[in-house]
Short mmCIF file of C-alpha atoms in Angstrom, two decimals:
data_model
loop_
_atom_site.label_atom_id
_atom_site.label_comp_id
_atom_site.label_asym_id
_atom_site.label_seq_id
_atom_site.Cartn_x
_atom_site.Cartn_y
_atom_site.Cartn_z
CA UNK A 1 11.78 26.85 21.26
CA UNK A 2 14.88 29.09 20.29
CA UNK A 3 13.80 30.60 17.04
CA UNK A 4 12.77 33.62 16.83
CA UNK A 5 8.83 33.81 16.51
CA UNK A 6 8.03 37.06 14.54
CA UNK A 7 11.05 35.43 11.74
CA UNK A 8 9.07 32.57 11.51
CA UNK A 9 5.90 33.83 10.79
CA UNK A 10 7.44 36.43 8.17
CA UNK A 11 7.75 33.57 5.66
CA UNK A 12 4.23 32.05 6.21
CA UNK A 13 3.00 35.75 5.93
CA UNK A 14 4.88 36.22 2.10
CA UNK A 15 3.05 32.65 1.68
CA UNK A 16 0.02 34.41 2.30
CA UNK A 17 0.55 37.28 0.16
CA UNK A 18 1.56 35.11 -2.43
CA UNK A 19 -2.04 33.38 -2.12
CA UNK A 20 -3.45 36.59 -2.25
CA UNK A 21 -2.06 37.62 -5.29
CA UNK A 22 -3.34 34.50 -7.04
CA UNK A 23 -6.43 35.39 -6.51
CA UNK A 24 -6.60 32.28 -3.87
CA UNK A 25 -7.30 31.71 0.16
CA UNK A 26 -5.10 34.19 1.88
CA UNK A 27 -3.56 32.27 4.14
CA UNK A 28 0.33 30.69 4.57
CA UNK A 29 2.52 28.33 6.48
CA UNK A 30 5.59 26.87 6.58
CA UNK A 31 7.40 24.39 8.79
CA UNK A 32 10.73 24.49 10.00
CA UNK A 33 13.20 22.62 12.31
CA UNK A 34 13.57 23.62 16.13
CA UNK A 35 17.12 24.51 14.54
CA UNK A 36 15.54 26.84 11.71
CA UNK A 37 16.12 25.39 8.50
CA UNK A 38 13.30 25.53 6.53
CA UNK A 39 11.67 22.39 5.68
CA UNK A 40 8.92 23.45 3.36
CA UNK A 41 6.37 26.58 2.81
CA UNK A 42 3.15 26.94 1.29
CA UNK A 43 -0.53 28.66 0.83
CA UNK A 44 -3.35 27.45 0.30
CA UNK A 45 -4.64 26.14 -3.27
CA UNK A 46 -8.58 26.17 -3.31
CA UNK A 47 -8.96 28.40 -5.84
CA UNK A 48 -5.35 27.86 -7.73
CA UNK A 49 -5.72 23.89 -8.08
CA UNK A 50 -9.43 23.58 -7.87
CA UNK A 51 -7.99 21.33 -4.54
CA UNK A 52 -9.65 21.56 -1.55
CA UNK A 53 -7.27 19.18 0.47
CA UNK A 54 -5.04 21.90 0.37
CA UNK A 55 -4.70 24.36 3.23
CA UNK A 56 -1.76 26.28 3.70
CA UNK A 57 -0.51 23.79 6.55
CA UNK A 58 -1.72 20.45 4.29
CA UNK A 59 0.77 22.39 1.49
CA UNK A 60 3.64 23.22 3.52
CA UNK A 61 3.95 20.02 4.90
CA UNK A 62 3.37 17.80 1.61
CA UNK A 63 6.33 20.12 0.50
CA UNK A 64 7.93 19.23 3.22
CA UNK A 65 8.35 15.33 1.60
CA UNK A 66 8.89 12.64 3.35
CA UNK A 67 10.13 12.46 7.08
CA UNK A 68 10.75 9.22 8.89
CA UNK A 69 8.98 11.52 11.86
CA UNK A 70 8.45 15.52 12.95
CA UNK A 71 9.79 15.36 16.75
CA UNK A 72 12.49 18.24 15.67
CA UNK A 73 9.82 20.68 14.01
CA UNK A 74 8.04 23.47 14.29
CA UNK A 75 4.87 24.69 12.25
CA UNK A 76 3.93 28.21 11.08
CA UNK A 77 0.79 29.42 10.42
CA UNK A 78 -0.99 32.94 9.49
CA UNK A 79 -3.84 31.91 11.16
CA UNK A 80 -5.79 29.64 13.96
CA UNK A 81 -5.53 25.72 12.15
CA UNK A 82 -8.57 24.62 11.69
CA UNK A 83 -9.43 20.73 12.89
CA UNK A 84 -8.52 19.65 9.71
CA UNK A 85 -4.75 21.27 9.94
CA UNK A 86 -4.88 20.41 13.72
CA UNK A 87 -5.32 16.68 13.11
CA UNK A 88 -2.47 17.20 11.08
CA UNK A 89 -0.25 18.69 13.83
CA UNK A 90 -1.15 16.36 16.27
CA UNK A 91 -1.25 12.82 14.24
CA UNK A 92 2.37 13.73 13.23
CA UNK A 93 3.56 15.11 16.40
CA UNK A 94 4.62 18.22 15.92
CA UNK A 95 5.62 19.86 18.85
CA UNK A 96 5.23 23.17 18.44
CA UNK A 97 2.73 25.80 16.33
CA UNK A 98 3.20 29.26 16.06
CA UNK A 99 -0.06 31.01 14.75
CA UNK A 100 -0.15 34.54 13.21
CA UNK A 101 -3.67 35.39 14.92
CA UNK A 102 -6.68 33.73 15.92
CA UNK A 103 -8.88 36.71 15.90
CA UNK A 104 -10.84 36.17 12.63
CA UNK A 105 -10.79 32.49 13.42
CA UNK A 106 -10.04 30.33 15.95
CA UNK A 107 -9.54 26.15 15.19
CA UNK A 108 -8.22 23.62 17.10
CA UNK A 109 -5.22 25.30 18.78
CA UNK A 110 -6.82 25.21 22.34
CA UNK A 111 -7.30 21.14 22.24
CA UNK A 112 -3.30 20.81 20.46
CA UNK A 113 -2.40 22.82 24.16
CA UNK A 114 -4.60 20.55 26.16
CA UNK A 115 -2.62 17.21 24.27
CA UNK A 116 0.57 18.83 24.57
CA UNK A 117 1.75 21.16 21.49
CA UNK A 118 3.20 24.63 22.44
CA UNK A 119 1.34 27.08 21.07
CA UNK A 120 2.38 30.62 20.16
CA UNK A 121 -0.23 33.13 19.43
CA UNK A 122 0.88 36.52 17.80
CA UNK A 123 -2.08 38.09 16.86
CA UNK A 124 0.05 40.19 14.59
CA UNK A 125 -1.96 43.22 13.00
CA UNK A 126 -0.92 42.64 9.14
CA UNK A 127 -2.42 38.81 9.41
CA UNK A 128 -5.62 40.11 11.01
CA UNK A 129 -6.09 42.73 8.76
CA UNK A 130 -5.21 40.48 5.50
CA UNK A 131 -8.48 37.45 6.86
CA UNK A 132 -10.67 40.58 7.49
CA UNK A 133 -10.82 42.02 3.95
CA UNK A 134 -10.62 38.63 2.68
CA UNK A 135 -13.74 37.59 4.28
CA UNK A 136 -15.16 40.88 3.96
CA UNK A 137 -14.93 40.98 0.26
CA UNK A 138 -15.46 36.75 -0.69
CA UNK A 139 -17.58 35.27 2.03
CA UNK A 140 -18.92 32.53 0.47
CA UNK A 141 -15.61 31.51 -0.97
CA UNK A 142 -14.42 31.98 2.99
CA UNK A 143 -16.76 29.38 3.69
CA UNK A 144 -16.68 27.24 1.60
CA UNK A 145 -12.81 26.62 2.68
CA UNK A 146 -14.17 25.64 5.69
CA UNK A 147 -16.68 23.75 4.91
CA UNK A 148 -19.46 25.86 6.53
CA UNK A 149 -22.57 26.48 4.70
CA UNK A 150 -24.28 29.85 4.05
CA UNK B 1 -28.32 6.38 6.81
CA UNK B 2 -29.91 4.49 3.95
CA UNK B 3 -26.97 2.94 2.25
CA UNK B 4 -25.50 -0.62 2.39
CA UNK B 5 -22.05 -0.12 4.68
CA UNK B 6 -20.74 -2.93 3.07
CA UNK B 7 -21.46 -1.74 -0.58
CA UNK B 8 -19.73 1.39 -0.02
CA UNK B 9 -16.71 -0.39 1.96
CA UNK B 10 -16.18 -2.49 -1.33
CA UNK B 11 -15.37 0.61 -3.22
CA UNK B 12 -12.81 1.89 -0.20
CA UNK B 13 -11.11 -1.94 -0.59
CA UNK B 14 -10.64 -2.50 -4.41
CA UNK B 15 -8.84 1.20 -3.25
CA UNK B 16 -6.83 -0.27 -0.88
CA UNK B 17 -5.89 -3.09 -2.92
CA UNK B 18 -5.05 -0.95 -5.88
CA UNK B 19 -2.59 1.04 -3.56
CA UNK B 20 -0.77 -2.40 -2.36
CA UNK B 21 -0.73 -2.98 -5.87
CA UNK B 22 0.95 -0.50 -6.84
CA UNK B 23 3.50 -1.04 -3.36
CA UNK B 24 2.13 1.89 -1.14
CA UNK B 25 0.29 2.00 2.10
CA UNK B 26 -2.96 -0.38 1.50
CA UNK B 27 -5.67 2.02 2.77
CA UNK B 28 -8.66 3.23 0.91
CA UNK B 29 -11.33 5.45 1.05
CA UNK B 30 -14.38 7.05 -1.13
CA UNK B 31 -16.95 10.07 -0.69
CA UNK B 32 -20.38 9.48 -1.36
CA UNK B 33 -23.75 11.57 -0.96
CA UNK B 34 -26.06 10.11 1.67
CA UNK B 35 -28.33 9.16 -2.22
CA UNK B 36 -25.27 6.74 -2.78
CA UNK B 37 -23.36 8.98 -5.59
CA UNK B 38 -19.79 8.12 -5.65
CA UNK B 39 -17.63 11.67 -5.72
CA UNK B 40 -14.38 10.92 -5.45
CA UNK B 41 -12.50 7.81 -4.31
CA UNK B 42 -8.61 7.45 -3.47
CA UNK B 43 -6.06 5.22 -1.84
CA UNK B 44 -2.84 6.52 0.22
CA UNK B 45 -0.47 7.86 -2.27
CA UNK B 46 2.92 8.30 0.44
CA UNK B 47 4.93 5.97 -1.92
CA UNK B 48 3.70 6.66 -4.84
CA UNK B 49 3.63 10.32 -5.23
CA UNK B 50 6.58 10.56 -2.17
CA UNK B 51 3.45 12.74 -0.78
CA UNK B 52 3.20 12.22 2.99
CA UNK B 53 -0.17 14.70 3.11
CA UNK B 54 -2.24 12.05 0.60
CA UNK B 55 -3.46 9.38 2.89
CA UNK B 56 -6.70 7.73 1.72
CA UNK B 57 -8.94 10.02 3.22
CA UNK B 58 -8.17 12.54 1.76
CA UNK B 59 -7.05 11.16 -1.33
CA UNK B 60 -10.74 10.89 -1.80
CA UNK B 61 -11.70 14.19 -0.72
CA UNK B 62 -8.98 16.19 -2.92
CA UNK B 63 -10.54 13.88 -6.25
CA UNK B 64 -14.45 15.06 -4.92
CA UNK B 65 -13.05 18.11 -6.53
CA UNK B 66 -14.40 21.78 -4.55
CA UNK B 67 -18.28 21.28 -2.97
CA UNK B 68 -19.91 24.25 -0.70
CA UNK B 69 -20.58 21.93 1.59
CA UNK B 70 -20.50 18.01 2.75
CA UNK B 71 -23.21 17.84 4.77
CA UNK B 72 -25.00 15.54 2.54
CA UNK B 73 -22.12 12.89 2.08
CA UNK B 74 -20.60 10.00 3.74
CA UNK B 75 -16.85 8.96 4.07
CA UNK B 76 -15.69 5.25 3.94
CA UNK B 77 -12.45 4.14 4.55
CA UNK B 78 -10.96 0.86 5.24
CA UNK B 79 -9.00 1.88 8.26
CA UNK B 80 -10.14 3.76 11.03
CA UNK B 81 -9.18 7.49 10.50
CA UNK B 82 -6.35 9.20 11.86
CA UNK B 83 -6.51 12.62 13.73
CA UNK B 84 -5.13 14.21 10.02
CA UNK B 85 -8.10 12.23 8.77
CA UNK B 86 -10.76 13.04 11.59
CA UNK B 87 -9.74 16.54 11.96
CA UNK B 88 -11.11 16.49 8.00
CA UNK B 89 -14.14 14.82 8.47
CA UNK B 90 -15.08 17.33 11.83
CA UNK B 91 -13.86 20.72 9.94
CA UNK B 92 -15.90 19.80 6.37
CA UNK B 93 -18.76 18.53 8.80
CA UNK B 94 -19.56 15.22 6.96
CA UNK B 95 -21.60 13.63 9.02
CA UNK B 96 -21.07 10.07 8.74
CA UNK B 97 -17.97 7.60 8.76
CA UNK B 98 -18.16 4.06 7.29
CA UNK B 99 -14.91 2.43 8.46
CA UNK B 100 -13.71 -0.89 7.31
CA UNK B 101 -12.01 -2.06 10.89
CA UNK B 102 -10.24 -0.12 14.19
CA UNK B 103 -8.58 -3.50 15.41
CA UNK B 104 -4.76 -2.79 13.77
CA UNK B 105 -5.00 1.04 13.91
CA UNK B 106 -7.36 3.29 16.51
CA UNK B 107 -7.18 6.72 15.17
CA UNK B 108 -9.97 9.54 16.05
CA UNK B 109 -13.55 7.64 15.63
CA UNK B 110 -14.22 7.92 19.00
CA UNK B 111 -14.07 11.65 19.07
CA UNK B 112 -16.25 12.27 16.31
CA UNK B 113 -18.94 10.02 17.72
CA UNK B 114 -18.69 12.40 20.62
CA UNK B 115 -18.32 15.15 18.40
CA UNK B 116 -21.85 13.99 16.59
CA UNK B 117 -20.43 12.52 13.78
CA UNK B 118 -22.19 8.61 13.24
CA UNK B 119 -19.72 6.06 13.08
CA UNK B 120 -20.47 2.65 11.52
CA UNK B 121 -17.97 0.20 11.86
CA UNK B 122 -17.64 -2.68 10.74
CA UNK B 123 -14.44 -4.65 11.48
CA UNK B 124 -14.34 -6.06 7.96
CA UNK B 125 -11.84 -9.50 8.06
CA UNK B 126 -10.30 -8.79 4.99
CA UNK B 127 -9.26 -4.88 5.88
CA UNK B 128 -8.07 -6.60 8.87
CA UNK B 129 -6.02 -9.18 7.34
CA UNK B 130 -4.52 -6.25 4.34
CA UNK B 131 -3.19 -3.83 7.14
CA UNK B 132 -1.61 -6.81 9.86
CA UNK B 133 0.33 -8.19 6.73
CA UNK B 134 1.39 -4.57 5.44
CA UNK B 135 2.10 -3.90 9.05
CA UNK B 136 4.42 -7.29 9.52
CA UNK B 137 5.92 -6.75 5.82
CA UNK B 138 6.16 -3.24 6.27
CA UNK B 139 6.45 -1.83 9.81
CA UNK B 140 9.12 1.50 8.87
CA UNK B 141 6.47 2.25 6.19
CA UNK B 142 3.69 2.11 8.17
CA UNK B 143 5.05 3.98 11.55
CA UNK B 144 6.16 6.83 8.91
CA UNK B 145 2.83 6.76 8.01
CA UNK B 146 1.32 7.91 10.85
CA UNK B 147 4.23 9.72 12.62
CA UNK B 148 5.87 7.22 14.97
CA UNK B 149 10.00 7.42 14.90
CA UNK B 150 10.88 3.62 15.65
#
């Protein structure tokens, strides 16, 4: 992949912010082609839409629309997908995720390398950070987005 | 598990039949509790809503509305689940799948058995028969669907 990592994730982090700032799931993605034209960018909409189908991966790519197929794309992500978002990834065949940090939480981005999507893992500081205080300050609402009981 | 498969399979059909109906993707699904309370219920909605991130699965899980937890519910569908699909069921940690058939379409089952997830299946003739015609009618539609360039 070409494009330019720490570009990439900038958008799926102002996703996040966004999310933040709507009182919602801190966490953004977008996905783009190998070429870098942005296909579609989003956050997640627990709290916004009531809608639990919707991560921030789930949104980007249903904003995304329609594709006939995802060989040519890449996927950007704050944090670690979770199985839910890697199903996603790999049932579409997208090639490629780039993941803002996997400290806070860690998904399915081990078993995407072992079938065959390159994986970039930042672990940039301002993505960390933003999960920590989330989690820190609305646990259960942490939880419930993924579907873990306290 | 207590409930009748094939009672909650019915509801997961007249789904699938409402979405060829309407001249989308014929697959349905519905969440119940393990008590046999119907949550939310939902058919593929790629056509109708141009939304590639609304297959039937979770279709029904985004109309369950926002739960703390789903680990006293059960998932039918009429079509064995994708990874999108499975990744869903393993991440929200529902613990059982009733699927209508696996013969036209193999998706993730297998892992979540292995993942502890009980599987019933059932290989239901007429969920057979709705996907091999959409599939013959349909085959662009369908390999969109799950992700295949032809």
């Amino acid at each position: 992949m070409s494009l330019d990592p720490a570009v990439l994730l900038a958008v799926a982090r102002e996703e996040a912010l966004l999310g933040k700032s709507e009182g919602g799931v801190p966490i953004g993605a977008a996905l783009f082609t190998v070429d870098g034209e942005l296909l579609g960018r989003g956050h997640n909409r627990r709290v916004q839409d009531d809608d639990p189908s919707m991560h921030a991966e789930t949104a980007a790519f249903r904003n995304a629309g329609r594709r006939p197929h995802y060989r040519d794309t890449v996927m950007v992500t704050t944090l670690s997908p979770c199985w839910f978002c890697s199903g996603l990834v790999r049932q579409f065949g997208i090639p490629h995720v780039v993941i803002g940090e996997a400290k806070t939480f860690s998904g399915g981005h081990d078993w995407l390398a072992e079938n065959g999507v390159g994986i970039t893992l930042l672990e940039d500081p301002e993505c960390v950070a933003l999960m920590t205080e989330f989690i820190e300050r609305r646990p259960e609402l942490w939880f419930e987005d993924i579907g873990e009981p306290r």
